[in-house]
PDB file of C-alpha atoms in Angstrom:
ATOM      1  CA  MET D   3     -28.927  -1.077 -26.429  1.00 39.00           C
ATOM      2  CA  GLN D   4     -26.120   1.540 -25.403  1.00 36.00           C
ATOM      3  CA  GLY D   5     -25.250   2.306 -29.042  1.00 39.00           C
ATOM      4  CA  MET D   6     -28.732   2.649 -29.741  1.00 41.00           C
ATOM      5  CA  LYS D   7     -28.984   5.253 -27.044  1.00 42.00           C
ATOM      6  CA  ASN D   8     -25.910   7.423 -28.341  1.00 40.00           C
ATOM      7  CA  ALA D   9     -27.124   7.172 -31.365  1.00 43.00           C
ATOM      8  CA  HIS D  10     -30.418   8.906 -30.688  1.00 42.00           C
ATOM      9  CA  LYS D  11     -28.637  11.820 -29.031  1.00 44.00           C
ATOM     10  CA  ARG D  12     -27.557  12.821 -32.770  1.00 41.00           C
ATOM     11  CA  TRP D  13     -30.773  11.957 -34.520  1.00 41.00           C
ATOM     12  CA  ARG D  14     -33.164  14.150 -32.002  1.00 43.00           C
ATOM     13  CA  GLY D  15     -36.348  13.242 -33.260  1.00 39.00           C
ATOM     14  CA  LEU D  16     -36.765  11.943 -30.091  1.00 37.00           C
ATOM     15  CA  ALA D  17     -33.638  12.776 -28.192  1.00 37.00           C
ATOM     16  CA  ALA D  18     -33.959  11.363 -31.138  1.00 40.00           C
ATOM     17  CA  LEU D  19     -35.810   6.397 -30.555  1.00 38.00           C
ATOM     18  CA  LEU D  20     -33.978   5.712 -31.381  1.00 42.00           C
ATOM     19  CA  LEU D  21     -30.828   4.544 -31.761  1.00 38.00           C
ATOM     20  CA  VAL D  22     -34.049   3.194 -32.073  1.00 35.00           C
ATOM     21  CA  ALA D  23     -35.721   3.514 -29.441  1.00 39.00           C
ATOM     22  CA  MET D  24     -36.587   4.506 -31.728  1.00 38.00           C
ATOM     23  CA  LEU D  25     -35.987   5.504 -33.063  1.00 37.00           C
ATOM     24  CA  MET D  26     -36.733   6.376 -31.182  1.00 37.00           C
ATOM     25  CA  VAL D  27     -38.743   9.483 -29.383  1.00 35.00           C
ATOM     26  CA  VAL D  28     -41.337  11.280 -28.376  1.00 32.00           C
ATOM     27  CA  ALA D  29     -45.024  13.043 -26.883  1.00 34.00           C
ATOM     28  CA  ALA D  30     -44.660  14.540 -23.782  1.00 34.00           C
ATOM     29  CA  CYS D  31     -49.309  23.787 -17.596  1.00 33.00           C
ATOM     30  CA  GLY D  32     -46.532  23.161 -15.963  1.00 33.00           C
ATOM     31  CA  ASN D  33     -47.058  23.047 -12.269  1.00 35.00           C
ATOM     32  CA  GLY D  34     -50.234  21.469 -12.149  1.00 34.00           C
ATOM     33  CA  SER D  35     -52.455  24.036 -13.933  1.00 33.00           C
ATOM     34  CA  GLY D  36     -52.971  21.412 -16.211  1.00 33.00           C
ATOM     35  CA  SER D  37     -55.223  19.195 -14.365  1.00 32.00           C
ATOM     36  CA  ASN D  38     -58.937  18.790 -14.910  1.00 34.00           C
ATOM     37  CA  GLY D  39     -59.313  20.716 -11.446  1.00 31.00           C
ATOM     38  CA  GLY D  40     -57.273  23.689 -12.745  1.00 32.00           C
ATOM     39  CA  ASN D  41     -59.042  23.606 -16.074  1.00 32.00           C
ATOM     40  CA  GLY D  42     -62.525  23.450 -14.668  1.00 32.00           C
ATOM     41  CA  SER D  43     -62.045  26.060 -11.679  1.00 31.00           C
ATOM     42  CA  ASN D  44     -64.559  28.209 -13.146  1.00 33.00           C
ATOM     43  CA  GLY D  45     -67.242  25.901 -12.977  1.00 32.00           C
ATOM     44  CA  GLN D  46     -68.206  25.803 -16.514  1.00 33.00           C
ATOM     45  CA  GLY D  47     -65.628  24.227 -18.514  1.00 34.00           C
ATOM     46  CA  GLN D  48     -65.116  21.331 -16.313  1.00 35.00           C
ATOM     47  CA  GLN D  49     -68.790  19.250 -16.598  1.00 36.00           C
ATOM     48  CA  PRO D  50     -68.578  19.295 -20.310  1.00 40.00           C
ATOM     49  CA  GLN D  51     -65.206  17.547 -20.687  1.00 42.00           C
ATOM     50  CA  GLN D  52     -66.065  15.107 -18.191  1.00 40.00           C
ATOM     51  CA  GLN D  53     -69.099  14.462 -20.254  1.00 39.00           C
ATOM     52  CA  GLU D  54     -67.049  14.106 -23.203  1.00 45.00           C
ATOM     53  CA  GLN D  55     -64.697  11.729 -21.484  1.00 43.00           C
ATOM     54  CA  SER D  56     -67.541   9.664 -20.228  1.00 37.00           C
ATOM     55  CA  GLN D  57     -68.764   9.140 -23.777  1.00 46.00           C
ATOM     56  CA  GLN D  58     -65.372   8.592 -25.152  1.00 63.00           C
ATOM     57  CA  SER D  59     -63.725   5.866 -22.531  1.00 78.00           C
ATOM     58  CA  ALA D  60     -65.194   4.027 -20.107  1.00 90.00           C
ATOM     59  CA  TYR D  61     -63.402   3.689 -16.677  1.00 95.00           C
ATOM     60  CA  PRO D  62     -62.138   1.787 -14.519  1.00 96.00           C
ATOM     61  CA  LEU D  63     -59.741   1.308 -17.794  1.00 97.00           C
ATOM     62  CA  THR D  64     -57.053  -1.729 -17.638  1.00 97.00           C
ATOM     63  CA  VAL D  65     -54.578  -1.583 -20.248  1.00 98.00           C
ATOM     64  CA  LYS D  66     -51.272  -3.526 -20.875  1.00 98.00           C
ATOM     65  CA  ASP D  67     -48.321  -1.867 -21.966  1.00 98.00           C
ATOM     66  CA  ASP D  68     -44.891  -3.228 -24.062  1.00 97.00           C
ATOM     67  CA  THR D  69     -43.351  -4.331 -20.862  1.00 97.00           C
ATOM     68  CA  GLY D  70     -46.491  -6.374 -20.380  1.00 98.00           C
ATOM     69  CA  THR D  71     -47.362  -4.340 -17.377  1.00 98.00           C
ATOM     70  CA  GLU D  72     -51.073  -3.879 -16.838  1.00 98.00           C
ATOM     71  CA  ILE D  73     -52.046  -0.281 -15.553  1.00 98.00           C
ATOM     72  CA  THR D  74     -55.731   0.050 -14.545  1.00 97.00           C
ATOM     73  CA  PHE D  75     -57.249   3.860 -14.581  1.00 97.00           C
ATOM     74  CA  GLU D  76     -60.185   4.782 -12.133  1.00 96.00           C
ATOM     75  CA  GLN D  77     -60.624   7.896 -14.324  1.00 96.00           C
ATOM     76  CA  ALA D  78     -58.480  10.093 -16.905  1.00 97.00           C
ATOM     77  CA  PRO D  79     -55.253  11.177 -15.788  1.00 98.00           C
ATOM     78  CA  SER D  80     -55.252  14.802 -15.506  1.00 97.00           C
ATOM     79  CA  LYS D  81     -51.531  15.495 -14.868  1.00 98.00           C
ATOM     80  CA  VAL D  82     -49.416  13.466 -17.477  1.00 98.00           C
ATOM     81  CA  VAL D  83     -45.694  13.815 -17.606  1.00 98.00           C
ATOM     82  CA  THR D  84     -43.771  12.662 -21.164  1.00 98.00           C
ATOM     83  CA  LEU D  85     -40.460  11.336 -21.393  1.00 98.00           C
ATOM     84  CA  ALA D  86     -39.912  11.018 -25.033  1.00 97.00           C
ATOM     85  CA  PRO D  87     -40.713  13.790 -27.564  1.00 97.00           C
ATOM     86  CA  SER D  88     -42.759  11.260 -29.387  1.00 98.00           C
ATOM     87  CA  GLU D  89     -45.033  11.128 -26.457  1.00 98.00           C
ATOM     88  CA  THR D  90     -45.679  14.731 -26.166  1.00 98.00           C
ATOM     89  CA  GLU D  91     -46.305  15.144 -29.396  1.00 98.00           C
ATOM     90  CA  VAL D  92     -49.041  12.302 -29.415  1.00 98.00           C
ATOM     91  CA  MET D  93     -50.726  14.389 -26.430  1.00 98.00           C
ATOM     92  CA  TYR D  94     -50.894  17.379 -28.018  1.00 98.00           C
ATOM     93  CA  ALA D  95     -52.146  15.763 -31.482  1.00 98.00           C
ATOM     94  CA  ILE D  96     -55.011  14.135 -29.593  1.00 98.00           C
ATOM     95  CA  GLY D  97     -55.941  17.471 -27.865  1.00 98.00           C
ATOM     96  CA  ALA D  98     -54.384  16.620 -24.536  1.00 98.00           C
ATOM     97  CA  GLY D  99     -52.039  19.422 -24.136  1.00 98.00           C
ATOM     98  CA  GLU D 100     -53.289  20.670 -21.241  1.00 97.00           C
ATOM     99  CA  GLN D 101     -52.903  17.542 -19.166  1.00 98.00           C
ATOM    100  CA  VAL D 102     -49.398  17.819 -20.344  1.00 98.00           C
ATOM    101  CA  ALA D 103     -47.597  18.470 -16.712  1.00 98.00           C
ATOM    102  CA  GLY D 104     -44.049  18.074 -17.568  1.00 98.00           C
ATOM    103  CA  VAL D 105     -41.740  17.074 -20.540  1.00 98.00           C
ATOM    104  CA  ASP D 106     -38.369  15.652 -21.597  1.00 98.00           C
ATOM    105  CA  ALA D 107     -35.679  18.297 -22.736  1.00 97.00           C
ATOM    106  CA  PHE D 108     -36.086  17.660 -26.374  1.00 96.00           C
ATOM    107  CA  SER D 109     -39.544  18.140 -26.681  1.00 97.00           C
ATOM    108  CA  ASN D 110     -39.461  20.765 -29.361  1.00 96.00           C
ATOM    109  CA  TYR D 111     -43.148  20.231 -30.873  1.00 97.00           C
ATOM    110  CA  PRO D 112     -45.530  21.836 -31.270  1.00 98.00           C
ATOM    111  CA  PRO D 113     -43.874  24.859 -29.798  1.00 97.00           C
ATOM    112  CA  GLU D 114     -46.416  25.071 -26.521  1.00 97.00           C
ATOM    113  CA  ALA D 115     -44.355  22.259 -25.038  1.00 97.00           C
ATOM    114  CA  ALA D 116     -41.521  24.411 -24.517  1.00 94.00           C
ATOM    115  CA  SER D 117     -43.561  26.089 -21.769  1.00 96.00           C
ATOM    116  CA  LYS D 118     -43.908  22.879 -19.486  1.00 98.00           C
ATOM    117  CA  PRO D 119     -41.475  22.200 -17.083  1.00 98.00           C
ATOM    118  CA  GLN D 120     -38.538  19.738 -18.013  1.00 98.00           C
ATOM    119  CA  ILE D 121     -37.923  16.693 -16.118  1.00 98.00           C
ATOM    120  CA  GLY D 122     -34.213  15.635 -18.257  1.00 96.00           C
ATOM    121  CA  ASP D 123     -32.910  14.747 -21.256  1.00 94.00           C
ATOM    122  CA  MET D 124     -31.778  11.234 -21.972  1.00 90.00           C
ATOM    123  CA  THR D 125     -31.611  10.921 -18.220  1.00 96.00           C
ATOM    124  CA  THR D 126     -34.685  11.404 -16.367  1.00 98.00           C
ATOM    125  CA  ASN D 127     -34.492  13.294 -13.099  1.00 98.00           C
ATOM    126  CA  ILE D 128     -36.610  11.327 -10.969  1.00 98.00           C
ATOM    127  CA  GLU D 129     -37.409  13.922  -8.485  1.00 98.00           C
ATOM    128  CA  ALA D 130     -38.410  16.323 -10.939  1.00 98.00           C
ATOM    129  CA  VAL D 131     -41.037  13.995 -12.073  1.00 98.00           C
ATOM    130  CA  VAL D 132     -41.935  13.056  -8.493  1.00 98.00           C
ATOM    131  CA  ALA D 133     -42.255  16.683  -7.674  1.00 98.00           C
ATOM    132  CA  LEU D 134     -45.199  17.002 -10.828  1.00 98.00           C
ATOM    133  CA  THR D 135     -47.154  14.563  -8.828  1.00 98.00           C
ATOM    134  CA  PRO D 136     -48.600  13.051 -12.073  1.00 98.00           C
ATOM    135  CA  ASP D 137     -51.093  10.601 -11.929  1.00 97.00           C
ATOM    136  CA  LEU D 138     -49.553   9.041 -15.527  1.00 98.00           C
ATOM    137  CA  VAL D 139     -46.240   9.085 -17.200  1.00 98.00           C
ATOM    138  CA  LEU D 140     -45.951   8.153 -20.744  1.00 98.00           C
ATOM    139  CA  ALA D 141     -42.139   6.752 -21.736  1.00 98.00           C
ATOM    140  CA  SER D 142     -40.055   4.537 -24.154  1.00 97.00           C
ATOM    141  CA  SER D 143     -39.784   0.984 -22.725  1.00 97.00           C
ATOM    142  CA  SER D 144     -36.590   1.256 -24.312  1.00 94.00           C
ATOM    143  CA  MET D 145     -34.807   4.644 -24.369  1.00 94.00           C
ATOM    144  CA  ASN D 146     -36.268   5.176 -20.704  1.00 97.00           C
ATOM    145  CA  ALA D 147     -36.022   1.777 -19.516  1.00 97.00           C
ATOM    146  CA  GLU D 148     -34.496   3.056 -16.160  1.00 97.00           C
ATOM    147  CA  ALA D 149     -36.596   5.811 -15.424  1.00 98.00           C
ATOM    148  CA  VAL D 150     -39.639   3.521 -15.850  1.00 98.00           C
ATOM    149  CA  THR D 151     -38.182   0.829 -13.415  1.00 98.00           C
ATOM    150  CA  LYS D 152     -37.692   3.667 -10.561  1.00 98.00           C
ATOM    151  CA  LEU D 153     -40.921   5.542 -10.917  1.00 98.00           C
ATOM    152  CA  ARG D 154     -42.597   2.165 -11.018  1.00 98.00           C
ATOM    153  CA  GLU D 155     -40.917   1.487  -7.750  1.00 98.00           C
ATOM    154  CA  LEU D 156     -42.273   4.342  -6.457  1.00 98.00           C
ATOM    155  CA  LYS D 157     -45.765   3.484  -7.421  1.00 98.00           C
ATOM    156  CA  ILE D 158     -46.371   5.854 -10.218  1.00 98.00           C
ATOM    157  CA  ALA D 159     -48.608   5.074 -13.256  1.00 98.00           C
ATOM    158  CA  VAL D 160     -45.946   4.438 -16.146  1.00 98.00           C
ATOM    159  CA  TYR D 161     -47.641   3.192 -19.691  1.00 98.00           C
ATOM    160  CA  ALA D 162     -44.304   2.470 -21.507  1.00 98.00           C
ATOM    161  CA  THR D 163     -44.110   1.706 -25.165  1.00 98.00           C
ATOM    162  CA  ASP D 164     -41.744   0.805 -28.060  1.00 96.00           C
ATOM    163  CA  PRO D 165     -43.756   0.785 -31.273  1.00 96.00           C
ATOM    164  CA  THR D 166     -41.483  -1.219 -34.024  1.00 94.00           C
ATOM    165  CA  THR D 167     -43.932  -0.417 -36.743  1.00 97.00           C
ATOM    166  CA  TYR D 168     -46.139   2.291 -38.510  1.00 98.00           C
ATOM    167  CA  ASP D 169     -49.062   0.440 -37.421  1.00 98.00           C
ATOM    168  CA  ALA D 170     -48.075   0.012 -33.614  1.00 98.00           C
ATOM    169  CA  THR D 171     -47.455   3.554 -33.837  1.00 98.00           C
ATOM    170  CA  ALA D 172     -50.977   4.406 -34.892  1.00 98.00           C
ATOM    171  CA  ASP D 173     -52.381   1.922 -32.258  1.00 98.00           C
ATOM    172  CA  LYS D 174     -50.084   3.098 -29.084  1.00 98.00           C
ATOM    173  CA  ILE D 175     -51.681   6.687 -30.441  1.00 98.00           C
ATOM    174  CA  THR D 176     -55.310   5.200 -29.785  1.00 98.00           C
ATOM    175  CA  THR D 177     -54.323   3.583 -26.554  1.00 98.00           C
ATOM    176  CA  ILE D 178     -53.103   6.758 -25.083  1.00 98.00           C
ATOM    177  CA  GLY D 179     -56.180   8.562 -26.339  1.00 98.00           C
ATOM    178  CA  ARG D 180     -58.473   6.004 -24.249  1.00 98.00           C
ATOM    179  CA  ILE D 181     -56.059   6.041 -21.524  1.00 98.00           C
ATOM    180  CA  VAL D 182     -56.596  10.074 -21.132  1.00 98.00           C
ATOM    181  CA  GLY D 183     -60.293  10.367 -22.254  1.00 97.00           C
ATOM    182  CA  LYS D 184     -59.567  11.250 -25.654  1.00 97.00           C
ATOM    183  CA  GLU D 185     -60.549   8.419 -27.516  1.00 97.00           C
ATOM    184  CA  LYS D 186     -62.290   9.956 -30.501  1.00 97.00           C
ATOM    185  CA  GLU D 187     -59.545  12.599 -31.451  1.00 98.00           C
ATOM    186  CA  ALA D 188     -57.075   9.325 -31.195  1.00 98.00           C
ATOM    187  CA  GLU D 189     -58.774   7.504 -33.728  1.00 98.00           C
ATOM    188  CA  THR D 190     -58.814  10.702 -35.666  1.00 98.00           C
ATOM    189  CA  VAL D 191     -55.298  10.821 -35.196  1.00 98.00           C
ATOM    190  CA  ALA D 192     -54.493   7.337 -36.275  1.00 98.00           C
ATOM    191  CA  GLN D 193     -56.679   7.091 -39.117  1.00 98.00           C
ATOM    192  CA  HIS D 194     -54.775  10.003 -40.758  1.00 98.00           C
ATOM    193  CA  MET D 195     -51.979   8.061 -40.562  1.00 98.00           C
ATOM    194  CA  LYS D 196     -53.767   4.878 -41.708  1.00 98.00           C
ATOM    195  CA  ASP D 197     -54.769   7.346 -44.913  1.00 98.00           C
ATOM    196  CA  VAL D 198     -51.068   8.345 -45.510  1.00 98.00           C
ATOM    197  CA  LYS D 199     -49.887   5.259 -45.582  1.00 98.00           C
ATOM    198  CA  GLN D 200     -52.363   3.899 -48.173  1.00 98.00           C
ATOM    199  CA  GLN D 201     -51.658   6.891 -50.209  1.00 98.00           C
ATOM    200  CA  VAL D 202     -48.110   5.757 -50.291  1.00 98.00           C
ATOM    201  CA  GLN D 203     -49.068   2.538 -51.161  1.00 98.00           C
ATOM    202  CA  ASP D 204     -51.331   3.079 -54.075  1.00 98.00           C
ATOM    203  CA  ALA D 205     -48.457   5.833 -55.228  1.00 98.00           C
ATOM    204  CA  VAL D 206     -45.944   3.049 -55.454  1.00 98.00           C
ATOM    205  CA  LYS D 207     -47.189  -0.040 -56.104  1.00 97.00           C
ATOM    206  CA  ASP D 208     -46.075  -0.503 -59.594  1.00 97.00           C
ATOM    207  CA  ALA D 209     -42.761   1.185 -59.211  1.00 97.00           C
ATOM    208  CA  ALA D 210     -39.724  -0.680 -59.309  1.00 97.00           C
ATOM    209  CA  LYS D 211     -38.143  -0.677 -55.708  1.00 97.00           C
ATOM    210  CA  LYS D 212     -34.949   1.636 -55.730  1.00 97.00           C
ATOM    211  CA  PRO D 213     -32.086   0.404 -53.184  1.00 98.00           C
ATOM    212  CA  VAL D 214     -31.799   3.003 -50.473  1.00 98.00           C
ATOM    213  CA  TYR D 215     -28.734   3.650 -47.979  1.00 98.00           C
ATOM    214  CA  LEU D 216     -30.278   5.490 -44.954  1.00 98.00           C
ATOM    215  CA  GLU D 217     -27.858   6.960 -42.253  1.00 97.00           C
ATOM    216  CA  PHE D 218     -29.638   8.471 -39.360  1.00 93.00           C
ATOM    217  CA  SER D 219     -27.047   9.526 -37.373  1.00 92.00           C
ATOM    218  CA  PRO D 220     -23.403  10.027 -38.084  1.00 94.00           C
ATOM    219  CA  GLY D 221     -21.802   6.460 -38.585  1.00 94.00           C
ATOM    220  CA  TRP D 222     -25.128   4.544 -37.840  1.00 96.00           C
ATOM    221  CA  THR D 223     -27.401   2.873 -40.245  1.00 97.00           C
ATOM    222  CA  VAL D 224     -30.704   0.925 -39.537  1.00 96.00           C
ATOM    223  CA  GLY D 225     -31.667  -2.810 -40.455  1.00 97.00           C
ATOM    224  CA  SER D 226     -34.700  -5.249 -40.114  1.00 97.00           C
ATOM    225  CA  GLY D 227     -37.282  -5.409 -37.293  1.00 95.00           C
ATOM    226  CA  THR D 228     -37.166  -1.315 -37.184  1.00 95.00           C
ATOM    227  CA  PHE D 229     -39.746   0.859 -38.086  1.00 95.00           C
ATOM    228  CA  LEU D 230     -37.415   2.691 -40.262  1.00 96.00           C
ATOM    229  CA  ASN D 231     -36.745  -0.170 -42.388  1.00 97.00           C
ATOM    230  CA  GLU D 232     -40.540  -0.566 -42.746  1.00 97.00           C
ATOM    231  CA  LEU D 233     -40.992   3.148 -43.796  1.00 97.00           C
ATOM    232  CA  LEU D 234     -38.360   2.690 -46.470  1.00 97.00           C
ATOM    233  CA  THR D 235     -39.958  -0.408 -47.728  1.00 98.00           C
ATOM    234  CA  ILE D 236     -43.705   1.291 -47.423  1.00 98.00           C
ATOM    235  CA  ALA D 237     -42.292   4.517 -49.234  1.00 98.00           C
ATOM    236  CA  GLY D 238     -41.002   2.105 -52.323  1.00 98.00           C
ATOM    237  CA  GLY D 239     -37.413   1.906 -51.455  1.00 98.00           C
ATOM    238  CA  THR D 240     -35.326  -1.602 -50.351  1.00 98.00           C
ATOM    239  CA  ASN D 241     -33.033  -0.680 -47.709  1.00 98.00           C
ATOM    240  CA  ILE D 242     -29.696  -1.963 -48.491  1.00 98.00           C
ATOM    241  CA  SER D 243     -28.775  -2.696 -44.919  1.00 97.00           C
ATOM    242  CA  ALA D 244     -31.978  -4.870 -44.110  1.00 97.00           C
ATOM    243  CA  ALA D 245     -30.082  -7.806 -44.006  1.00 96.00           C
ATOM    244  CA  GLN D 246     -28.726  -6.833 -40.479  1.00 96.00           C
ATOM    245  CA  PRO D 247     -31.421  -6.585 -37.741  1.00 96.00           C
ATOM    246  CA  GLY D 248     -31.376  -3.576 -35.283  1.00 95.00           C
ATOM    247  CA  TRP D 249     -29.625  -0.245 -35.378  1.00 94.00           C
ATOM    248  CA  PHE D 250     -25.937  -0.730 -36.237  1.00 96.00           C
ATOM    249  CA  GLU D 251     -22.602   1.092 -37.035  1.00 96.00           C
ATOM    250  CA  VAL D 252     -21.950   1.680 -40.907  1.00 93.00           C
ATOM    251  CA  SER D 253     -19.883  -0.540 -42.895  1.00 95.00           C
ATOM    252  CA  ALA D 254     -18.286   1.594 -45.303  1.00 94.00           C
ATOM    253  CA  GLU D 255     -17.092  -1.176 -47.538  1.00 96.00           C
ATOM    254  CA  GLU D 256     -20.361  -3.104 -47.546  1.00 96.00           C
ATOM    255  CA  VAL D 257     -22.347   0.297 -48.549  1.00 97.00           C
ATOM    256  CA  VAL D 258     -19.918   0.478 -51.606  1.00 97.00           C
ATOM    257  CA  LYS D 259     -20.539  -3.344 -52.417  1.00 97.00           C
ATOM    258  CA  GLN D 260     -24.437  -2.536 -52.303  1.00 97.00           C
ATOM    259  CA  ASN D 261     -24.301   0.454 -54.293  1.00 98.00           C
ATOM    260  CA  PRO D 262     -27.629   1.931 -53.509  1.00 98.00           C
ATOM    261  CA  GLN D 263     -29.288   4.428 -56.126  1.00 98.00           C
ATOM    262  CA  LEU D 264     -30.188   7.081 -53.378  1.00 98.00           C
ATOM    263  CA  ILE D 265     -28.700   8.048 -50.167  1.00 98.00           C
ATOM    264  CA  ILE D 266     -31.208   9.422 -47.588  1.00 98.00           C
ATOM    265  CA  TYR D 267     -29.944  11.263 -44.054  1.00 97.00           C
ATOM    266  CA  PRO D 268     -31.446  13.772 -41.826  1.00 96.00           C
ATOM    267  CA  ASP D 269     -31.251  17.305 -41.904  1.00 95.00           C
ATOM    268  CA  LEU D 270     -29.672  17.539 -39.162  1.00 93.00           C
ATOM    269  CA  LYS D 271     -28.657  21.571 -37.354  1.00 90.00           C
ATOM    270  CA  GLU D 272     -25.133  21.503 -37.448  1.00 92.00           C
ATOM    271  CA  ASP D 273     -23.313  23.242 -40.599  1.00 92.00           C
ATOM    272  CA  PRO D 274     -21.834  21.193 -42.163  1.00 94.00           C
ATOM    273  CA  ASN D 275     -23.921  18.429 -41.441  1.00 95.00           C
ATOM    274  CA  PRO D 276     -21.454  15.979 -40.086  1.00 96.00           C
ATOM    275  CA  ILE D 277     -23.300  13.044 -41.648  1.00 96.00           C
ATOM    276  CA  ALA D 278     -23.147  14.784 -45.465  1.00 95.00           C
ATOM    277  CA  ALA D 279     -19.542  15.682 -44.573  1.00 95.00           C
ATOM    278  CA  ALA D 280     -18.302  12.026 -43.778  1.00 95.00           C
ATOM    279  CA  PHE D 281     -19.312  10.928 -47.155  1.00 95.00           C
ATOM    280  CA  ALA D 282     -16.760  12.477 -49.240  1.00 91.00           C
ATOM    281  CA  GLN D 283     -14.268  10.637 -46.592  1.00 93.00           C
ATOM    282  CA  ARG D 284     -14.941   7.562 -46.904  1.00 95.00           C
ATOM    283  CA  PRO D 285     -12.703   5.540 -49.496  1.00 95.00           C
ATOM    284  CA  GLY D 286     -14.325   4.388 -52.369  1.00 96.00           C
ATOM    285  CA  TRP D 287     -17.957   6.181 -52.044  1.00 97.00           C
ATOM    286  CA  ASP D 288     -17.087   8.397 -55.168  1.00 95.00           C
ATOM    287  CA  ALA D 289     -18.015   5.068 -57.103  1.00 97.00           C
ATOM    288  CA  ILE D 290     -21.511   4.839 -55.370  1.00 98.00           C
ATOM    289  CA  ASP D 291     -23.943   5.424 -58.166  1.00 98.00           C
ATOM    290  CA  ALA D 292     -26.249   7.658 -55.435  1.00 98.00           C
ATOM    291  CA  ILE D 293     -22.898   9.770 -55.287  1.00 97.00           C
ATOM    292  CA  LYS D 294     -21.887   9.750 -58.965  1.00 97.00           C
ATOM    293  CA  ASN D 295     -25.595  10.709 -59.792  1.00 97.00           C
ATOM    294  CA  LYS D 296     -26.016  13.053 -57.041  1.00 97.00           C
ATOM    295  CA  GLN D 297     -28.413  11.318 -55.367  1.00 98.00           C
ATOM    296  CA  LEU D 298     -28.122  12.509 -51.836  1.00 98.00           C
ATOM    297  CA  PHE D 299     -31.316  13.694 -49.988  1.00 98.00           C
ATOM    298  CA  ALA D 300     -31.550  15.247 -46.823  1.00 97.00           C
ATOM    299  CA  VAL D 301     -35.010  15.288 -44.904  1.00 97.00           C
ATOM    300  CA  ALA D 302     -36.777  16.562 -42.042  1.00 96.00           C
ATOM    301  CA  GLU D 303     -35.427  14.900 -39.061  1.00 93.00           C
ATOM    302  CA  ASP D 304     -37.535  14.946 -36.444  1.00 95.00           C
ATOM    303  CA  PRO D 305     -41.273  13.561 -38.039  1.00 95.00           C
ATOM    304  CA  LEU D 306     -38.943  10.424 -39.082  1.00 92.00           C
ATOM    305  CA  VAL D 307     -37.735   9.249 -35.872  1.00 92.00           C
ATOM    306  CA  ARG D 308     -40.442  10.018 -33.616  1.00 96.00           C
ATOM    307  CA  VAL D 309     -42.847   6.882 -33.268  1.00 97.00           C
ATOM    308  CA  GLY D 310     -46.008   9.541 -32.896  1.00 98.00           C
ATOM    309  CA  PRO D 311     -48.565  11.483 -35.240  1.00 98.00           C
ATOM    310  CA  ARG D 312     -45.888  13.117 -37.634  1.00 98.00           C
ATOM    311  CA  LEU D 313     -44.335   9.639 -38.760  1.00 98.00           C
ATOM    312  CA  ALA D 314     -46.764  10.094 -41.707  1.00 98.00           C
ATOM    313  CA  ASP D 315     -45.154  12.960 -42.657  1.00 98.00           C
ATOM    314  CA  GLY D 316     -42.161  11.511 -42.398  1.00 97.00           C
ATOM    315  CA  LEU D 317     -43.464   8.078 -44.500  1.00 98.00           C
ATOM    316  CA  LEU D 318     -44.827  10.828 -47.318  1.00 98.00           C
ATOM    317  CA  GLU D 319     -41.666  12.485 -47.446  1.00 98.00           C
ATOM    318  CA  LEU D 320     -39.667   9.461 -47.781  1.00 98.00           C
ATOM    319  CA  ALA D 321     -41.943   8.677 -50.565  1.00 98.00           C
ATOM    320  CA  LYS D 322     -41.684  11.749 -52.345  1.00 98.00           C
ATOM    321  CA  THR D 323     -37.860  11.264 -52.359  1.00 98.00           C
ATOM    322  CA  ILE D 324     -37.555   7.733 -53.397  1.00 98.00           C
ATOM    323  CA  HIS D 325     -40.206   8.520 -56.124  1.00 98.00           C
ATOM    324  CA  PRO D 326     -40.758  12.160 -56.838  1.00 97.00           C
ATOM    325  CA  ASP D 327     -42.599  11.628 -60.256  1.00 96.00           C
ATOM    326  CA  LEU D 328     -45.344   9.390 -58.221  1.00 97.00           C
ATOM    327  CA  PHE D 329     -46.298  12.628 -56.216  1.00 95.00           C
ATOM    328  CA  SER D 330     -47.251  15.851 -57.280  1.00 79.00           C
TER     329      SER D 330
END
């Protein structure tokens, strides 16, 4: 688990979940102005909003998160703190950005999130969260496990998830929408994700599977049981590292043995990209087909590693990278 967190620091879609955790990462104005009371202070905007919520979500509402914890909401939370970039992106995508009271330091999308108070990075500042008096905290159950425990000890409601599949990510978005009174908007976002998945599946269904090596952080790759492995499969590739589960350090010799046709890695901000730079230093890699044929591709980092709405963008880019001839 510690290795997973360290790798996430490199691929910062979440701060990157993941080392997954997934890929890990994540969704969640500032000092309480995002509450319903603040939004409705003029007496005109509040009632329609309450009516819309009542039409979409029925309260009290009880949900169970990925830690097996049940949380009951008497009404839609008005102040939400997000501990991972993926959760921040979910809140904004479903039209609940004004309810976001604080975010983690890696929440860089959408740009409006930058104006929110920050409550830490990979290590959550518990005092900063408490000071915002949230009625809901959204978290990654793997990346934010310690913070989740501490916040629950303080009787703060935490909805913690760790989706390991594309569909589970869409389901998470739907559930968060129900919780915060944005059920219809969340269903629209989830449906878009499903539509993109279907588009990709239809496009690649008759295509030959191409062996792909994915290095998402310097020296780290991903195997079975992870959403990135699933994305590679949906996109028409075969993950050469799928024999091993989880997120793990690269075996340079094994990659040579598997001889991938394509190598995919994130377009990190560092120049030169440390992942790409390492390829030339590894013994025997000049014999790999992907390198001999110059089939090395950098893809957008954040959409691919954050278990939020932009995972659809990451999937589509993967498919276009693996099978460019099938997409206009």
